[in-house]
Coordinates of C-alpha atoms in Angstrom, one line a residue:
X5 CA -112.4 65.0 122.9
X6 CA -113.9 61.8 123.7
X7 CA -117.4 60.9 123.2
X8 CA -118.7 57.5 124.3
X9 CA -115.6 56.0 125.4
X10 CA -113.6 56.5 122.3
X11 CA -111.8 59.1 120.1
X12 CA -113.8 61.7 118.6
X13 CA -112.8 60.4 115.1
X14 CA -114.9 56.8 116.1
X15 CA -117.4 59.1 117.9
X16 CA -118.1 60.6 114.3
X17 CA -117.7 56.9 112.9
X18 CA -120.6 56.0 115.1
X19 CA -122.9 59.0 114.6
X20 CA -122.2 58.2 110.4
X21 CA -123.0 54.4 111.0
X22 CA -126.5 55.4 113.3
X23 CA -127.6 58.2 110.7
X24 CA -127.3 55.4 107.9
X25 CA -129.6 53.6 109.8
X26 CA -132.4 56.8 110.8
X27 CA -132.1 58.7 107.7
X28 CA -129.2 59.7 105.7
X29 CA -128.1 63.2 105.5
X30 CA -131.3 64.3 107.3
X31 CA -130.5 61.7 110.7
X32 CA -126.7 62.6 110.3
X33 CA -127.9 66.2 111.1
X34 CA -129.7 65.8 113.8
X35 CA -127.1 63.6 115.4
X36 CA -124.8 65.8 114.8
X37 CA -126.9 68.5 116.2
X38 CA -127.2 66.2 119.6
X39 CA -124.0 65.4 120.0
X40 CA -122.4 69.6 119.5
X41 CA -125.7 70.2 122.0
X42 CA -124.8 67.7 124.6
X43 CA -120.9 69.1 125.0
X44 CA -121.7 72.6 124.7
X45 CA -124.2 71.7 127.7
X46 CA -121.8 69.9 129.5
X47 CA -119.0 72.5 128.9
X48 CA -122.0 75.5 130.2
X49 CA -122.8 73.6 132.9
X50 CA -118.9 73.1 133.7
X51 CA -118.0 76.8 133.4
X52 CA -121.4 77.5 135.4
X53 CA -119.6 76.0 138.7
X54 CA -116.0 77.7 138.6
X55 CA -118.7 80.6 138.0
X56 CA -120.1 79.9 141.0
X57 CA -117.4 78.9 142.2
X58 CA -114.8 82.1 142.0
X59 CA -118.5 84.5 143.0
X60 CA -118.3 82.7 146.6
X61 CA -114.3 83.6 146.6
X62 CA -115.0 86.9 145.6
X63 CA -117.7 87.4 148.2
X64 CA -116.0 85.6 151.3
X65 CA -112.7 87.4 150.5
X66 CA -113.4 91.2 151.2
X67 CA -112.6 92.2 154.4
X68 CA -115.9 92.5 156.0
X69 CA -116.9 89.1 155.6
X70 CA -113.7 88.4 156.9
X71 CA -114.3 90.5 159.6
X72 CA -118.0 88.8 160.3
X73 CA -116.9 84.8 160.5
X74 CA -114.1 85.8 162.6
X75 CA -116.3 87.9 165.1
X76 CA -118.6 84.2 164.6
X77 CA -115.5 82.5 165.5
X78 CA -115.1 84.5 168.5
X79 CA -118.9 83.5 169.9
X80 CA -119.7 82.0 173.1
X81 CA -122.1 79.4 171.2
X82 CA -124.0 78.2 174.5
X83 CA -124.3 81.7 175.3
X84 CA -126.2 82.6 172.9
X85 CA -129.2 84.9 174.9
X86 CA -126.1 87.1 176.3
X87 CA -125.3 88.0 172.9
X88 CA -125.3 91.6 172.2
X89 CA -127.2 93.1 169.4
X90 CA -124.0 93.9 167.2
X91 CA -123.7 90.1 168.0
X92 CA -126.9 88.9 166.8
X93 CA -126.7 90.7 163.7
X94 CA -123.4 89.5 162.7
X95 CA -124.4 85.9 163.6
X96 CA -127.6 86.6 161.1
X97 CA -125.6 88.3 158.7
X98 CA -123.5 85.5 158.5
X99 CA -126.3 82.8 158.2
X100 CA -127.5 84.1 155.6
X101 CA -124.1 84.3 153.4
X102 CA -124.2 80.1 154.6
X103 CA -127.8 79.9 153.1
X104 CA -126.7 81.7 149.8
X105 CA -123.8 79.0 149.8
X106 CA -125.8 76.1 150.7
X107 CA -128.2 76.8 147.9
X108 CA -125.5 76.6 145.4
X109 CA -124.7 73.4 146.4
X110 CA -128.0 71.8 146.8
X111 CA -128.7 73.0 143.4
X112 CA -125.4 71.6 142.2
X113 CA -124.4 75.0 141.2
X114 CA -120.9 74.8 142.7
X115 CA -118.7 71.4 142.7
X116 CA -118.9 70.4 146.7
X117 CA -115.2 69.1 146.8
X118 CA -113.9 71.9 145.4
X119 CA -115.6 73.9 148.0
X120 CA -114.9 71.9 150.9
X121 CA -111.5 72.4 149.8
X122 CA -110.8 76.0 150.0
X123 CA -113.8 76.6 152.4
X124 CA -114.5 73.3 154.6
X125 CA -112.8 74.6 158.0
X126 CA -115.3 77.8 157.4
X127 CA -118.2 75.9 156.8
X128 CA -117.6 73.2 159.6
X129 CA -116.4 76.0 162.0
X130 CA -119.3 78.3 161.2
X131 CA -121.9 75.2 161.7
X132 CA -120.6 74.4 165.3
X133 CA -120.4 78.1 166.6
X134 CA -124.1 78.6 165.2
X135 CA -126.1 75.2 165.7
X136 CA -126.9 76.4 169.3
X137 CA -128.1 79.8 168.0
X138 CA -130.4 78.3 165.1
X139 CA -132.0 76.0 167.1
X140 CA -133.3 78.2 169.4
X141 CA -134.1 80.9 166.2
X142 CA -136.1 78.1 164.8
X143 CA -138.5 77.8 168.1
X144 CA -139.6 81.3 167.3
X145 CA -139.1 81.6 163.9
X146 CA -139.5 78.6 162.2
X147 CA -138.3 76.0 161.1
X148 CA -137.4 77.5 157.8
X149 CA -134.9 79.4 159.7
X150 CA -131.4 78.6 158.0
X151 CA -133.6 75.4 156.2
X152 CA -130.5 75.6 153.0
X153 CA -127.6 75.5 155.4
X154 CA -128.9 72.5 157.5
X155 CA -129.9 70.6 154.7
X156 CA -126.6 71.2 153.0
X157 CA -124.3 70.3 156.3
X158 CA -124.5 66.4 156.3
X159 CA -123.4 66.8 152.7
X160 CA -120.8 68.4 154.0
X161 CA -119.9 66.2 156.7
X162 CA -120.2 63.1 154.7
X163 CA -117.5 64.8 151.9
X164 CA -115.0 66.0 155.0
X165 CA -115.2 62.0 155.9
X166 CA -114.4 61.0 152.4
X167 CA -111.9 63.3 152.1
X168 CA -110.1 62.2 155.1
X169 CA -110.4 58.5 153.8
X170 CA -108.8 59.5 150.8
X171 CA -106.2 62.0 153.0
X172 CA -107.5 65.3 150.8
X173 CA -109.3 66.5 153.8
X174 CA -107.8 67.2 157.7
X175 CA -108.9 64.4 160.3
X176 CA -109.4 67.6 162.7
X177 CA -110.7 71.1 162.5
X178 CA -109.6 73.7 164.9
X179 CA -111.4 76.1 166.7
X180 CA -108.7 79.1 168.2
X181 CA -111.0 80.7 170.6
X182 CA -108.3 83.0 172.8
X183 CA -105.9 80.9 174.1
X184 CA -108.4 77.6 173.8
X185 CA -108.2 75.7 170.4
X186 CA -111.2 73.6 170.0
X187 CA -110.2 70.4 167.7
X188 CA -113.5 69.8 165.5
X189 CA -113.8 66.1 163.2
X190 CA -116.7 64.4 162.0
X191 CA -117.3 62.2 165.1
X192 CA -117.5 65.5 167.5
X193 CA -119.9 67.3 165.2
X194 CA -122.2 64.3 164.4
X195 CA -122.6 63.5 168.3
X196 CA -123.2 67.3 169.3
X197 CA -126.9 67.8 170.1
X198 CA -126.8 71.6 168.6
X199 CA -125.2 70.1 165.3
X200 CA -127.5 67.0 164.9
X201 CA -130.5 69.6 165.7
X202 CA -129.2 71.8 163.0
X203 CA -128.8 68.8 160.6
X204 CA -132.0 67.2 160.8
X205 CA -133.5 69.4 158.6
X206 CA -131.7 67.1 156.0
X207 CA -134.0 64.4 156.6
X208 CA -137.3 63.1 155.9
X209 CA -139.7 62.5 158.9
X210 CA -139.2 58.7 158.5
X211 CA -135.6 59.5 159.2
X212 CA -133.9 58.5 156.3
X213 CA -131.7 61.2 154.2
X214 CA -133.2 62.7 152.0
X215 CA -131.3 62.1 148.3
X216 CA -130.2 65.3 147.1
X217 CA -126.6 63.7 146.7
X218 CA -124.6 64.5 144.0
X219 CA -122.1 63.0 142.0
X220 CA -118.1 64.8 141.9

């Protein structure tokens, strides 16, 4: 195990030489102490997210949450007021599984690449069917109205266009909609009025993003 850029043997080394210098025996102790704390943090913290993590997978995977993106998939997005009530409630049952989601990942409870890997064409499929829908949902309920997933999707748009610098990610997302496949990528999504409404609530009123950015 490495601590501070070296082997664990010169991490120890160092700690000895420091507690010389704070205290003997008693500042060997508590350095000790700091350094066991700090890894068995960082190891919590690690196991917290594939946690997280393997909950989502266990929670997208049975069949009726299956069954509710793909009857989102199926939408007519612009159509939105001809929805029918079965409809609505699966569009709002499935909003609320992308809050729960969203809020792992603003609270950097779940590692965002590894999501966007198994679960990116979900996520960027699921914001372009329902940006239309939320938008108008927010006019009468308020803007608080999916508040997690729109501030989590330009973190999510800004990791799918990483990943397709570094070829991890697709350059294009598709849509099957009947016999019409919709091709979604970063460019389409950032320029659709529906997705930049839905977005927005990832900013500040002065327009700048706001930083809840996180390193991975």
């Amino acid at each position: 195990m490495d601590v501070v850029g070296g082997s664990s043997s010169g991490a120890w080394n160092y700690v000895v030489t420091v507690a010389g210098l704070i205290g003997g025996v008693g500042g060997l102790v508590a350095l000790a102490s700091m350094v066991v704390t700090y890894y068995l943090y960082r190891d919590s913290r690690h196991w917290q997210r594939v946690d997280a993590f393997l909950r989502i997978v266990d929670r997208l995977e049975t069949p009726d949450k299956r069954d509710l993106r793909k009857s989102v998939y199926n939408l007519d997005r612009l159509a939105f007021t001809q929805w029918t009530t079965d409809q609505q409630r699966n569009a709002e049952m499935w909003i609320a599984e992308l809050d729960l989601i969203a809020i792992l990942i603003l609270n950097q409870h779940v590692h965002l690449r590894a999501l966007c890997e198994m679960y990116g064409d979900v996520l960027v499929r699921s914001a372009y069917q329902l940006a239309p829908y939320i938008a108008r949902a927010r006019e009468d309920k308020g803007r608080q109205f999916a508040l997690p997933f729109g501030r989590a999707t330009f973190l999510l748009e800004a990791t799918w266009r990483r990943g397709i610098g570094k070829r991890i990610f697709p350059e294009e997302i598709r849509l099957q909609q009947g016999a019409r496949p919709i091709c979604l990528t970063p460019d389409i999504m950032a320029a659709d009025e529906h997705c930049k409404t839905l977005s927005a609530s990832g900013f500040r009123l002065d327009g700048k993003r706001k930083h809840f950015w996180m390193k991975h």
